[in-house]
Coordinates of C-alpha atoms in Angstrom, one line a residue:
M1 CA 82.4 116.9 95.1
A2 CA 84.6 117.7 92.2
E3 CA 88.3 117.7 91.6
D4 CA 89.6 121.2 92.1
G5 CA 86.1 122.4 92.6
T6 CA 83.2 122.8 95.0
D7 CA 80.6 120.5 96.4
E8 CA 77.4 122.4 95.8
D9 CA 75.5 120.2 98.3
A10 CA 77.8 121.0 101.2
S11 CA 78.2 124.2 103.2
F12 CA 79.6 125.2 106.5
D13 CA 79.0 128.0 109.0
D14 CA 82.5 129.0 110.1
S15 CA 81.1 131.6 112.6
K16 CA 81.0 128.9 115.2
G17 CA 84.7 128.0 115.3
P18 CA 87.8 127.4 113.3
T19 CA 87.6 126.2 109.7
P20 CA 88.1 122.4 109.4
V21 CA 90.8 121.3 106.9
G22 CA 91.6 117.8 105.8
V23 CA 95.1 117.0 104.3
K24 CA 96.6 114.1 102.5
L25 CA 100.3 114.7 101.7
G26 CA 101.0 111.9 99.2
S27 CA 104.1 110.7 97.5
T28 CA 102.6 111.6 94.1
R29 CA 99.6 113.9 94.8
T30 CA 98.4 116.0 97.7
I31 CA 94.8 116.6 98.5
L32 CA 93.3 119.5 100.5
Q33 CA 89.6 119.6 101.5
F34 CA 88.3 122.7 103.3
Y35 CA 85.5 125.3 103.3
D36 CA 86.0 128.5 101.3
D37 CA 85.0 132.0 102.4
D38 CA 81.4 131.4 101.3
G39 CA 81.2 128.2 103.3
E40 CA 81.3 125.9 100.3
L41 CA 83.3 122.7 100.3
E42 CA 86.4 122.9 98.2
T43 CA 88.7 120.0 97.1
V44 CA 92.1 120.7 95.7
R45 CA 94.2 117.9 94.1
T46 CA 97.8 118.6 92.9
L47 CA 101.1 116.9 92.3
T48 CA 103.4 116.8 95.3
C49 CA 106.3 118.6 93.7
L50 CA 107.9 122.0 93.4
A51 CA 110.5 123.9 91.4
T52 CA 112.3 127.2 92.1
Y53 CA 113.6 129.8 89.7
E54 CA 115.1 133.3 89.9
D55 CA 112.9 136.2 89.1
A56 CA 114.4 137.8 86.0
I57 CA 113.7 141.3 87.2
T58 CA 114.3 141.2 91.0
G59 CA 116.6 138.2 91.3
E60 CA 114.4 136.8 94.1
E61 CA 113.6 133.1 94.4
R62 CA 110.2 132.1 93.1
V63 CA 108.4 128.9 93.8
L64 CA 106.1 126.9 91.6
Y65 CA 104.3 123.7 92.7
G66 CA 102.2 121.0 91.4
E67 CA 101.3 120.6 87.7
Q68 CA 102.7 124.0 86.7
A69 CA 106.1 123.1 88.2
A70 CA 106.2 119.7 86.5
Q71 CA 105.2 121.1 83.1
E72 CA 107.5 124.2 83.1
Y73 CA 110.5 122.8 84.9
P74 CA 110.6 119.0 84.2
D75 CA 114.4 119.1 84.3
R76 CA 114.6 120.2 87.9
V77 CA 111.2 119.6 89.5
E78 CA 111.5 117.9 92.9
Y79 CA 109.2 115.3 94.3
M80 CA 110.1 115.4 98.0
L81 CA 107.9 112.6 99.3
R82 CA 108.8 109.8 96.9
S83 CA 109.2 107.4 99.8
G84 CA 105.9 108.5 101.4
L85 CA 107.5 110.7 104.1
P86 CA 110.2 113.5 104.4
E87 CA 113.2 111.4 105.1
D88 CA 115.6 114.1 106.3
D89 CA 115.8 117.8 107.2
E90 CA 116.2 118.8 103.5
G91 CA 113.1 116.8 102.5
A92 CA 111.2 118.3 105.4
E93 CA 112.1 121.9 104.3
L94 CA 111.1 121.2 100.7
A95 CA 107.8 119.7 101.8
K96 CA 107.2 122.7 104.1
K97 CA 107.9 125.1 101.3
F98 CA 105.6 123.1 99.0
F99 CA 102.8 122.9 101.6
T100 CA 103.1 126.6 102.5
E101 CA 102.8 127.6 98.8
L102 CA 99.8 125.3 98.4
V103 CA 97.8 126.6 101.4
N104 CA 98.6 130.3 100.6
A105 CA 97.5 129.9 97.0
N106 CA 94.2 128.6 98.3
G107 CA 93.6 131.4 100.8
L108 CA 93.7 129.3 103.9
D109 CA 94.5 131.1 107.1
G110 CA 95.7 130.2 110.5
D111 CA 92.3 130.1 112.1
S112 CA 91.8 126.5 111.2
A113 CA 91.6 123.0 112.6
V114 CA 93.8 120.6 110.6
V115 CA 93.6 116.9 110.5
Y116 CA 96.1 115.1 108.2
A117 CA 96.2 111.5 107.1
I118 CA 99.5 109.6 107.8
P119 CA 100.7 106.4 106.2
T120 CA 101.1 103.2 108.2
I121 CA 104.9 103.2 108.1
D122 CA 107.4 102.2 110.9
N123 CA 109.5 105.4 110.4
E124 CA 109.3 107.6 113.4
P125 CA 111.8 110.2 112.1
G126 CA 109.8 110.5 108.9
L127 CA 106.5 110.9 110.8
R128 CA 108.1 113.5 113.0
N129 CA 109.2 115.4 109.9
L130 CA 105.7 115.2 108.4
N131 CA 104.3 116.5 111.6
R132 CA 106.7 119.4 111.5
V133 CA 105.7 120.2 108.0
I134 CA 102.1 120.6 109.0
E135 CA 102.7 122.3 112.4
E136 CA 105.1 124.9 111.0
S137 CA 102.7 125.8 108.1
P138 CA 100.4 128.9 108.0
V139 CA 97.4 126.7 109.0
G140 CA 96.3 124.8 112.1
D141 CA 96.5 127.5 114.8
A142 CA 93.4 126.0 116.5
L143 CA 94.3 122.3 116.2
V144 CA 96.7 119.9 114.4
R145 CA 96.0 116.1 114.6
S146 CA 96.9 113.1 112.6
F147 CA 95.0 109.8 112.0
P148 CA 95.9 106.7 109.9
E149 CA 95.4 107.2 106.2
S150 CA 93.4 104.0 105.8
L151 CA 91.0 105.0 108.6
C152 CA 90.5 108.5 107.1
G153 CA 90.0 106.9 103.6
A154 CA 87.4 104.5 105.0
I155 CA 85.2 107.2 106.5
P156 CA 83.5 108.3 103.2
A157 CA 83.0 104.6 102.2
F158 CA 80.8 104.0 105.2
G159 CA 78.5 106.9 104.9
D160 CA 78.0 110.6 105.3
D161 CA 79.2 110.9 108.8
L162 CA 81.8 109.2 111.0
E163 CA 80.3 105.7 111.1
A164 CA 83.7 104.1 110.5
I165 CA 85.0 105.4 113.9
D166 CA 82.2 103.4 115.6
S167 CA 82.8 100.2 113.7
V168 CA 85.1 97.1 113.6
F169 CA 86.4 96.6 110.1
A170 CA 89.5 96.1 107.9
A171 CA 90.9 98.5 105.4
V172 CA 93.5 98.0 102.6
N173 CA 95.3 101.1 101.3
M174 CA 96.6 100.5 97.8
G175 CA 99.1 103.3 97.5
S176 CA 102.0 104.4 95.2
T177 CA 104.7 103.6 97.7
N178 CA 103.2 100.9 99.9
L179 CA 100.4 98.4 100.3
E180 CA 99.0 98.9 103.8
A181 CA 96.4 97.1 105.7
S182 CA 94.9 97.5 109.2
A183 CA 91.9 96.5 111.2
Y184 CA 90.1 99.1 113.2
R185 CA 88.1 98.7 116.4
H186 CA 86.3 101.9 117.2
G187 CA 89.2 103.9 115.7
E188 CA 91.9 101.8 117.4
Q189 CA 94.4 100.4 114.9
L190 CA 95.0 96.6 115.1
S191 CA 97.7 94.6 113.5
P192 CA 99.0 97.2 111.0
F193 CA 100.7 95.7 108.0
V194 CA 102.9 97.3 105.4
S195 CA 104.5 95.9 102.2
G196 CA 106.8 97.9 100.0
A197 CA 106.9 95.1 97.4
V198 CA 103.4 95.6 96.1
T199 CA 103.0 99.2 95.0
G200 CA 101.6 101.5 92.4
N201 CA 105.1 102.7 91.6
E202 CA 106.1 99.1 90.8
V203 CA 103.2 98.7 88.5
D204 CA 104.4 101.8 86.6
R205 CA 107.8 100.3 86.2
R206 CA 106.3 97.0 85.0
I207 CA 104.1 98.9 82.5
A208 CA 107.2 100.7 81.1
N209 CA 109.1 97.4 80.7
A210 CA 106.0 95.7 79.2
V211 CA 105.5 98.5 76.6
E212 CA 109.1 98.1 75.4
E213 CA 108.6 94.3 75.2
E214 CA 105.3 94.6 73.4
T215 CA 106.6 97.0 70.8
Q216 CA 109.8 94.9 70.3
G217 CA 112.0 97.6 71.7
R218 CA 110.8 100.3 69.4
V219 CA 109.1 102.3 72.2
N220 CA 110.6 103.4 75.5
I221 CA 108.4 105.3 77.9
D222 CA 109.2 107.0 81.2
L223 CA 107.5 106.3 84.5
T224 CA 105.3 109.4 84.3
T225 CA 103.9 108.2 80.9
A226 CA 103.5 104.7 82.3
R227 CA 101.5 106.1 85.2
E228 CA 99.3 108.1 82.8
Y229 CA 98.6 105.0 80.8
K230 CA 97.5 103.2 84.0
E231 CA 95.3 106.1 85.2
E232 CA 93.7 106.8 81.8
H233 CA 93.3 103.4 80.3
A234 CA 93.4 100.6 83.0
D235 CA 90.0 99.0 83.4
F236 CA 89.3 95.5 84.9
D237 CA 85.7 95.6 83.5
A238 CA 86.2 96.8 79.9
F239 CA 89.8 97.5 78.9
E240 CA 90.2 98.6 75.3
P241 CA 93.5 98.7 73.4
F242 CA 94.7 102.2 72.7
T243 CA 97.2 103.9 70.4
D244 CA 99.8 106.5 71.1
V245 CA 102.4 108.4 69.0
I246 CA 106.1 109.1 69.8
Q247 CA 108.5 111.4 68.0
Q248 CA 111.5 109.7 66.4
P249 CA 114.9 111.0 67.3
G250 CA 115.8 111.5 63.6
G251 CA 112.5 113.1 62.8
G252 CA 109.0 111.8 62.0
S253 CA 106.7 109.9 64.3
H254 CA 105.9 106.3 65.2
E255 CA 102.3 105.2 66.1
F256 CA 101.9 102.1 68.2
T257 CA 99.1 100.2 69.9
I258 CA 99.1 98.9 73.4
E259 CA 97.1 95.7 74.0
R260 CA 98.7 93.8 76.9
S261 CA 101.2 96.1 78.6
V262 CA 98.8 97.9 81.0
M263 CA 96.5 95.1 82.2
E264 CA 99.1 92.3 82.6
P265 CA 101.1 94.2 85.2
L266 CA 97.9 95.2 86.9
D267 CA 96.7 91.6 86.9
D268 CA 100.0 90.5 88.6
Y269 CA 99.7 93.4 91.1
L270 CA 96.3 92.3 92.1
D271 CA 97.4 88.7 92.6
D272 CA 100.3 89.9 94.8
A273 CA 98.1 92.3 96.8
V274 CA 95.5 89.5 97.5
D275 CA 98.3 87.2 98.6
E276 CA 99.8 89.8 101.0
V277 CA 96.4 90.6 102.5
A278 CA 95.2 87.0 102.8
N279 CA 98.4 85.3 103.9
N280 CA 100.2 87.9 105.8
F281 CA 97.9 90.6 107.1
L282 CA 94.7 88.6 107.8
S283 CA 96.6 85.6 109.2
T284 CA 98.4 87.9 111.6
L285 CA 95.2 89.6 112.6
A286 CA 93.5 86.2 113.2
N287 CA 96.4 85.1 115.4
D288 CA 96.5 88.4 117.4
H289 CA 92.9 89.4 117.6
M290 CA 90.6 86.5 116.7
K291 CA 87.3 88.1 117.6
P292 CA 88.0 91.4 115.8
Y293 CA 89.2 89.3 112.8
Q294 CA 85.9 87.5 112.7
L295 CA 83.9 90.7 113.1
A296 CA 86.0 92.5 110.4
L297 CA 85.4 89.7 107.8
S298 CA 81.7 89.9 108.5
K299 CA 81.8 93.6 107.4
P300 CA 82.9 95.1 104.1
I301 CA 86.7 95.4 103.7
V302 CA 87.4 99.0 102.6
L303 CA 89.9 99.7 99.7
T304 CA 91.5 103.1 99.7
G305 CA 94.4 104.8 97.8
G306 CA 95.0 105.8 94.2
M307 CA 95.1 102.2 92.9
A308 CA 91.6 101.6 94.1
C309 CA 90.4 104.2 91.6
I310 CA 91.0 101.8 88.7
P311 CA 87.6 100.7 87.3
G312 CA 86.6 97.2 88.3
I313 CA 89.5 96.7 90.7
V314 CA 87.3 96.6 93.9
D315 CA 85.0 93.8 92.5
E316 CA 88.1 91.9 91.2
F317 CA 89.9 92.2 94.5
Q318 CA 86.8 90.9 96.2
A319 CA 86.5 87.9 93.9
R320 CA 90.1 86.9 94.2
L321 CA 90.3 87.4 98.0
S322 CA 87.1 85.4 98.4
A323 CA 88.7 82.6 96.4
E324 CA 91.9 82.8 98.4
L325 CA 90.1 82.7 101.7
N326 CA 87.6 80.1 100.5
R327 CA 84.8 82.3 101.9
D328 CA 82.7 85.1 100.7
V329 CA 84.0 88.6 101.6
E330 CA 82.7 92.0 100.5
C331 CA 84.9 94.9 99.4
I332 CA 83.8 98.5 99.1
S333 CA 85.5 101.9 98.5
A334 CA 84.5 105.5 98.4
D335 CA 83.4 107.1 95.2
R336 CA 86.8 108.7 94.9
P337 CA 89.3 106.6 96.8
D338 CA 92.1 109.0 96.0
L339 CA 90.3 111.9 97.6
A340 CA 88.8 109.9 100.5
P341 CA 91.7 110.3 103.0
A342 CA 91.4 114.1 102.8
E343 CA 87.6 114.0 103.0
G344 CA 87.7 111.7 106.1
A345 CA 90.4 113.9 107.7
R346 CA 88.2 117.0 107.1
R347 CA 85.2 115.3 108.7
I348 CA 87.2 114.4 111.8
A349 CA 88.5 118.0 111.9
E350 CA 84.9 119.3 111.6
R351 CA 83.9 117.1 114.6
L352 CA 87.0 118.3 116.6
A353 CA 86.4 121.9 115.7
K354 CA 82.9 121.8 117.2

């Protein structure tokens, strides 16, 4: 499976029912996974943002979304899911406009079964708004269902089918807006935990501050650049210092080298994440559901979310969590943790569509 491409090994006969579609509407990026008109598996990954402009000839409103919107209208592009969910009617309308443009651009029609991954957030109005965004879109005439994001993201990590649904395990979703953890017992969610203090967005802020400190105030980067540094250079196995160039306000350019400003914030993030999982989530799970707790720790803990894409982070999380618990635990993730929730959702949709 490739980003914005097809999986040549997968195909689907849509003559037997509606087309299954998996959706992950994320605070930073949205993922769609579906079968195209030739029955080939397609994965689309785009920024969750939009911008509008007036057509110079007709005067009609035009909508751009994703990377094109961010590049062409950086001054007024809108990220409507920064908190993870549409918080109000305005946010829901923007999200619906974004999602409608996305599905129309990819040729999806109403004859589809849609499963979308939802975050573990105690925010019923936001979840209702997200549900409205999907239900009022041009897709999902046959079926619209939602499942927890960490469950959907764990499905590809367990195998090629839906083995995760038949298992007892724990999952940790390392996202941009929250750190989430849950245990699952045959698909039932147990002791869901959410922390807004340990997030990918906070890492971005710390990287931006660290760059300013490391360069002795000569370089200030925005959060988008900080996120790009994290995604392109962070590596717990083999990080290498890198150089970048900024344009000086008075003309000319300034080249600088980053040695500490990416991995030190990530090192702190991992310590905080392990502490939250070990001392808050797992301790609560043990108190509430002792037997499932024991079973879950005897199985691999699944890491999902964008932060789990950083090379080496799964092994490092495993080592630190084992040390914190004073017992050996195993951690795994899908090959592409950022795409995994949409893939898992699509697999569930395929089962339901049959």
